[in-house]
Amino acid sequence: MEAEASPSGIASHLRSALGATRHALAATSRLVLDIALPTLCVSCREPVNGEGVCAACWAKLSFIAPPFCPRLGIPFVYDPGPDLLSMEAIANPPAYQRARAAVRYDDVARTLVHALKYQDRTDLAPTMGRWMARAGQELLADADILVPVPLHWRRGWSRRFNQSGALARVISRESGVKVASEALRRVRATEQQIGLSRAQRASNVQGAFKVAAERNADIAGRRVVLIDDVLTSGATTDACARALLRAKAARVDVLVFARVVDTHKAPI
Ligand SMILES: [Zn+2]
């Protein structure tokens, strides 16, 4: 095919071939690979010591700190006083109780999320998970169980692992709260959320999740923290929260690595 022979087609073949080689090498000897190839910053590709992001790119990440909406965790530009909710939380109250995110979803955050999700950069999970554990301290302090947002089974095959599961395991190690993996399942195929309107996103994921009957005891009466990499429109998160509440979860909070912050919607 013409597209296959184009420079970008060849480049993508090369990339996947290189990726496969790197993957095989990593499996053969992680140690040798670490010595041979320095870890590169996922964002700027400069060599980096240990963690996945260099100091310069780390400084560019927008960590979310108070003041923020106690319900949605959306940062406020000024402190409106305790317990005041954002307009968004009042206009569209979510099914979950509280949401917290480590960083705003911007270019650097997007690079990190994509590298973890699509480029086998599993080495990023410990760092991202630690940042999440810190951002979610308040939620984790009175949580019984962590539940990662499940992957679509088809995407689970093409991707090596569930990034939400990997993040949940790190957060579990940091907080001591156990992970109930496989308790929440996707029971219906959903289209990619990209390019859909808010209403379309909501109907796309409605009823797509369910707590497995044999795992109901893990959820019923428990205070759940739902773990995901990114919070965008909140439609997926909300559908998951509803499924957990249908299974009689005592409460559902949400902890993500990055959340989209709509700067056009000013807080109260
Ligand atoms: Zn960098």
CSV table of C-alpha atoms and ligand atoms in Angstrom, one decimal:
chain,number,residue,atom,x,y,z
A,1,MET,CA,0.0,0.0,0.0
A,2,GLU,CA,1.1,3.5,-0.7
A,3,ALA,CA,0.8,4.6,2.9
A,4,GLU,CA,3.0,1.7,4.0
A,5,ALA,CA,5.9,2.9,1.7
A,6,SER,CA,5.6,6.5,2.8
A,7,PRO,CA,8.4,7.9,5.0
A,8,SER,CA,6.0,8.1,7.9
A,9,GLY,CA,4.9,4.5,7.3
A,10,ILE,CA,8.5,3.3,7.2
A,11,ALA,CA,9.3,5.4,10.3
A,12,SER,CA,6.5,3.8,12.2
A,13,HIS,CA,7.6,0.3,11.2
A,14,LEU,CA,11.1,1.2,12.3
A,15,ARG,CA,9.8,2.6,15.6
A,16,SER,CA,7.8,-0.5,16.3
A,17,ALA,CA,10.7,-2.7,15.3
A,18,LEU,CA,13.0,-0.7,17.6
A,19,GLY,CA,10.3,-0.9,20.3
A,20,ALA,CA,10.1,-4.7,20.0
A,21,THR,CA,13.9,-5.0,20.1
A,22,ARG,CA,14.1,-2.8,23.2
A,23,HIS,CA,11.3,-4.8,24.8
A,24,ALA,CA,13.1,-8.1,24.1
A,25,LEU,CA,16.4,-6.7,25.4
A,26,ALA,CA,14.7,-5.5,28.5
A,27,ALA,CA,13.2,-9.0,29.1
A,28,THR,CA,16.6,-10.6,28.5
A,29,SER,CA,18.6,-8.4,30.8
A,30,ARG,CA,17.2,-5.4,32.5
A,31,LEU,CA,20.6,-4.7,34.1
A,32,VAL,CA,22.6,-4.8,30.9
A,33,LEU,CA,20.0,-2.5,29.3
A,34,ASP,CA,20.2,0.0,32.1
A,35,ILE,CA,24.0,0.2,31.8
A,36,ALA,CA,23.9,0.4,28.0
A,37,LEU,CA,21.2,2.9,27.5
A,38,PRO,CA,20.7,5.8,29.9
A,39,THR,CA,17.1,6.5,30.9
A,40,LEU,CA,15.8,9.4,28.9
A,41,CYS,CA,13.5,12.1,30.2
A,42,VAL,CA,10.1,11.1,28.7
A,43,SER,CA,9.4,14.8,27.9
A,44,CYS,CA,12.6,16.3,26.5
A,45,ARG,CA,14.6,13.1,25.8
A,46,GLU,CA,17.6,14.3,27.8
A,47,PRO,CA,19.4,11.6,29.8
A,48,VAL,CA,18.0,11.5,33.4
A,49,ASN,CA,19.2,9.9,36.6
A,50,GLY,CA,16.8,7.4,37.9
A,51,GLU,CA,13.3,8.8,37.6
A,52,GLY,CA,11.6,9.3,34.3
A,53,VAL,CA,11.4,13.1,34.3
A,54,CYS,CA,14.4,15.5,34.3
A,55,ALA,CA,14.5,18.4,36.8
A,56,ALA,CA,13.6,21.0,34.1
A,57,CYS,CA,10.5,19.1,33.0
A,58,TRP,CA,9.6,18.3,36.6
A,59,ALA,CA,9.6,22.0,37.3
A,60,LYS,CA,7.2,22.5,34.4
A,61,LEU,CA,4.5,20.1,35.8
A,62,SER,CA,1.7,22.0,37.5
A,63,PHE,CA,1.1,20.1,40.8
A,64,ILE,CA,-2.3,20.8,42.2
A,65,ALA,CA,-2.2,22.4,45.6
A,66,PRO,CA,-4.9,24.1,47.8
A,67,PRO,CA,-7.0,26.1,47.4
A,68,PHE,CA,-9.2,23.7,45.4
A,69,CYS,CA,-12.8,22.6,45.2
A,70,PRO,CA,-13.3,20.1,48.1
A,71,ARG,CA,-15.6,18.1,45.9
A,72,LEU,CA,-13.9,18.0,42.5
A,73,GLY,CA,-10.3,19.0,43.4
A,74,ILE,CA,-10.3,21.7,40.7
A,75,PRO,CA,-7.8,24.4,41.7
A,76,PHE,CA,-9.1,27.8,42.6
A,77,VAL,CA,-7.3,30.9,41.4
A,78,TYR,CA,-8.0,32.5,44.8
A,79,ASP,CA,-9.2,31.0,48.1
A,80,PRO,CA,-13.0,31.4,48.4
A,81,GLY,CA,-12.9,30.1,52.0
A,82,PRO,CA,-13.5,26.7,53.4
A,83,ASP,CA,-16.1,24.3,52.0
A,84,LEU,CA,-17.0,26.4,49.1
A,85,LEU,CA,-17.7,24.3,46.0
A,86,SER,CA,-16.8,25.1,42.4
A,87,MET,CA,-19.5,26.0,39.9
A,88,GLU,CA,-18.9,22.8,38.1
A,89,ALA,CA,-19.5,20.7,41.3
A,90,ILE,CA,-22.8,22.5,41.9
A,91,ALA,CA,-24.0,22.4,38.2
A,92,ASN,CA,-23.0,18.8,37.5
A,93,PRO,CA,-22.5,17.0,40.8
A,94,PRO,CA,-20.7,13.7,40.1
A,95,ALA,CA,-21.7,10.2,41.4
A,96,TYR,CA,-18.5,10.1,43.4
A,97,GLN,CA,-17.8,12.0,46.6
A,98,ARG,CA,-14.4,13.6,46.1
A,99,ALA,CA,-11.8,13.7,43.4
A,100,ARG,CA,-8.1,14.6,43.7
A,101,ALA,CA,-5.4,14.8,41.1
A,102,ALA,CA,-1.6,15.1,41.3
A,103,VAL,CA,-1.1,17.5,38.4
A,104,ARG,CA,-3.0,19.5,35.8
A,105,TYR,CA,-3.3,17.7,32.4
A,106,ASP,CA,-0.9,19.8,30.3
A,107,ASP,CA,1.8,19.0,27.7
A,108,VAL,CA,4.3,17.5,30.2
A,109,ALA,CA,1.6,15.5,32.0
A,110,ARG,CA,0.3,14.3,28.7
A,111,THR,CA,3.7,13.0,27.7
A,112,LEU,CA,4.0,11.1,31.0
A,113,VAL,CA,0.6,9.6,30.6
A,114,HIS,CA,1.2,8.5,27.0
A,115,ALA,CA,4.6,7.1,27.8
A,116,LEU,CA,3.2,5.0,30.6
A,117,LYS,CA,0.2,3.9,28.5
A,118,TYR,CA,1.6,3.3,25.1
A,119,GLN,CA,5.4,3.2,25.2
A,120,ASP,CA,6.1,0.6,27.9
A,121,ARG,CA,7.6,3.2,30.3
A,122,THR,CA,6.5,1.2,33.3
A,123,ASP,CA,9.4,2.7,35.1
A,124,LEU,CA,7.3,5.9,35.4
A,125,ALA,CA,4.5,4.2,37.5
A,126,PRO,CA,6.4,4.5,40.8
A,127,THR,CA,7.0,8.2,40.5
A,128,MET,CA,3.5,9.0,39.2
A,129,GLY,CA,1.9,6.8,41.8
A,130,ARG,CA,3.9,8.4,44.6
A,131,TRP,CA,2.7,11.9,43.5
A,132,MET,CA,-0.8,10.5,43.4
A,133,ALA,CA,-0.5,9.1,46.9
A,134,ARG,CA,0.6,12.5,48.1
A,135,ALA,CA,-2.3,14.3,46.4
A,136,GLY,CA,-4.8,11.8,47.6
A,137,GLN,CA,-3.6,11.6,51.3
A,138,GLU,CA,-6.9,12.8,52.6
A,139,LEU,CA,-8.9,10.2,50.6
A,140,LEU,CA,-6.5,7.4,51.3
A,141,ALA,CA,-6.5,8.1,55.1
A,142,ASP,CA,-10.1,6.7,55.4
A,143,ALA,CA,-10.3,4.3,52.4
A,144,ASP,CA,-10.9,0.6,52.6
A,145,ILE,CA,-10.0,-0.4,49.1
A,146,LEU,CA,-8.5,0.8,45.8
A,147,VAL,CA,-10.2,0.0,42.5
A,148,PRO,CA,-8.4,0.6,39.2
A,149,VAL,CA,-10.5,1.6,36.2
A,150,PRO,CA,-10.5,-1.5,34.0
A,151,LEU,CA,-9.2,-1.5,30.5
A,152,HIS,CA,-11.3,-2.4,27.5
A,153,TRP,CA,-10.4,-6.1,26.9
A,154,ARG,CA,-9.4,-5.4,23.3
A,155,ARG,CA,-7.1,-2.6,24.3
A,156,GLY,CA,-5.9,-4.7,27.2
A,157,TRP,CA,-4.6,-7.2,24.6
A,158,SER,CA,-2.8,-4.6,22.4
A,159,ARG,CA,-1.3,-2.9,25.4
A,160,ARG,CA,1.0,-4.6,27.7
A,161,PHE,CA,-0.7,-3.8,31.0
A,162,ASN,CA,-3.3,-1.7,32.7
A,163,GLN,CA,-1.8,1.6,33.6
A,164,SER,CA,-4.4,2.3,36.3
A,165,GLY,CA,-3.6,-1.1,37.8
A,166,ALA,CA,0.1,-0.3,37.9
A,167,LEU,CA,-0.6,3.1,39.5
A,168,ALA,CA,-3.0,1.5,42.1
A,169,ARG,CA,-0.3,-1.0,43.1
A,170,VAL,CA,2.2,1.8,43.8
A,171,ILE,CA,-0.4,3.8,45.8
A,172,SER,CA,-1.2,0.7,47.7
A,173,ARG,CA,2.4,0.2,48.7
A,174,GLU,CA,2.6,3.9,49.7
A,175,SER,CA,-0.7,4.0,51.7
A,176,GLY,CA,-1.2,0.4,52.9
A,177,VAL,CA,-4.7,0.4,51.3
A,178,LYS,CA,-5.3,-2.9,49.4
A,179,VAL,CA,-6.2,-3.1,45.7
A,180,ALA,CA,-9.3,-5.0,44.5
A,181,SER,CA,-8.1,-5.7,41.0
A,182,GLU,CA,-10.6,-7.3,38.6
A,183,ALA,CA,-13.5,-6.5,40.9
A,184,LEU,CA,-14.8,-3.8,38.5
A,185,ARG,CA,-15.1,-4.9,34.9
A,186,ARG,CA,-16.0,-3.6,31.6
A,187,VAL,CA,-19.1,-5.5,30.5
A,188,ARG,CA,-19.7,-3.6,27.3
A,189,ALA,CA,-17.4,-2.4,24.5
A,190,THR,CA,-17.2,1.4,24.4
A,191,GLU,CA,-15.9,3.7,21.7
A,192,GLN,CA,-12.9,5.9,22.4
A,193,GLN,CA,-14.0,9.0,24.2
A,194,ILE,CA,-11.9,11.3,22.1
A,195,GLY,CA,-13.8,13.7,19.9
A,196,LEU,CA,-17.2,13.0,21.6
A,197,SER,CA,-19.3,15.7,23.3
A,198,ARG,CA,-20.0,15.7,27.0
A,199,ALA,CA,-23.4,14.1,26.5
A,200,GLN,CA,-22.1,11.6,24.0
A,201,ARG,CA,-19.3,10.6,26.4
A,202,ALA,CA,-21.8,10.0,29.2
A,203,SER,CA,-24.1,7.8,27.0
A,204,ASN,CA,-21.1,6.0,25.5
A,205,VAL,CA,-20.0,4.6,28.9
A,206,GLN,CA,-23.4,4.3,30.6
A,207,GLY,CA,-23.8,0.8,31.9
A,208,ALA,CA,-20.3,-0.2,30.5
A,209,PHE,CA,-19.0,-1.2,34.0
A,210,LYS,CA,-20.1,-3.7,36.5
A,211,VAL,CA,-18.8,-5.2,39.8
A,212,ALA,CA,-18.4,-8.9,39.3
A,213,ALA,CA,-21.0,-10.8,41.4
A,214,GLU,CA,-18.3,-13.0,43.0
A,215,ARG,CA,-16.4,-9.9,44.0
A,216,ASN,CA,-19.3,-8.1,45.6
A,217,ALA,CA,-18.0,-8.7,49.1
A,218,ASP,CA,-14.9,-6.6,48.2
A,219,ILE,CA,-17.0,-3.6,47.5
A,220,ALA,CA,-20.2,-3.7,49.5
A,221,GLY,CA,-20.0,-1.5,52.6
A,222,ARG,CA,-16.4,-0.4,51.6
A,223,ARG,CA,-15.0,3.1,51.1
A,224,VAL,CA,-13.6,2.9,47.7
A,225,VAL,CA,-10.9,5.0,46.0
A,226,LEU,CA,-11.2,4.6,42.2
A,227,ILE,CA,-7.8,5.0,40.5
A,228,ASP,CA,-7.2,6.2,36.9
A,229,ASP,CA,-4.5,8.0,35.0
A,230,VAL,CA,-6.5,11.0,33.6
A,231,LEU,CA,-9.8,12.7,34.5
A,232,THR,CA,-11.2,14.4,31.4
A,233,SER,CA,-15.0,14.9,31.2
A,234,GLY,CA,-15.4,12.6,34.1
A,235,ALA,CA,-17.9,10.4,32.2
A,236,THR,CA,-15.9,7.2,32.6
A,237,THR,CA,-15.1,7.9,36.2
A,238,ASP,CA,-18.8,8.6,36.9
A,239,ALA,CA,-19.9,5.4,35.2
A,240,CYS,CA,-17.4,3.4,37.3
A,241,ALA,CA,-18.6,5.2,40.5
A,242,ARG,CA,-22.2,4.4,39.7
A,243,ALA,CA,-21.3,0.7,39.2
A,244,LEU,CA,-19.5,0.6,42.5
A,245,LEU,CA,-22.4,2.4,44.3
A,246,ARG,CA,-24.9,-0.1,42.7
A,247,ALA,CA,-22.7,-2.8,44.3
A,248,LYS,CA,-23.3,-1.0,47.6
A,249,ALA,CA,-20.0,0.7,48.1
A,250,ALA,CA,-20.2,3.0,51.2
A,251,ARG,CA,-18.6,5.8,49.3
A,252,VAL,CA,-16.5,6.3,46.1
A,253,ASP,CA,-13.7,8.8,45.9
A,254,VAL,CA,-11.5,9.3,42.8
A,255,LEU,CA,-7.7,9.7,42.6
A,256,VAL,CA,-6.1,10.4,39.2
A,257,PHE,CA,-2.6,11.4,38.0
A,258,ALA,CA,-3.8,14.3,35.9
A,259,ARG,CA,-7.0,16.1,35.5
A,260,VAL,CA,-8.2,18.5,32.8
A,261,VAL,CA,-8.7,21.9,34.3
A,262,ASP,CA,-11.0,24.1,32.2
A,263,THR,CA,-9.5,27.5,32.8
A,264,HIS,CA,-12.5,29.2,31.1
A,265,LYS,CA,-14.9,28.2,33.9
A,266,ALA,CA,-14.0,30.5,36.8
A,267,PRO,CA,-14.7,29.4,40.3
A,268,ILE,CA,-17.2,31.2,42.4
B,1,ZN,ZN,13.0,16.7,30.5
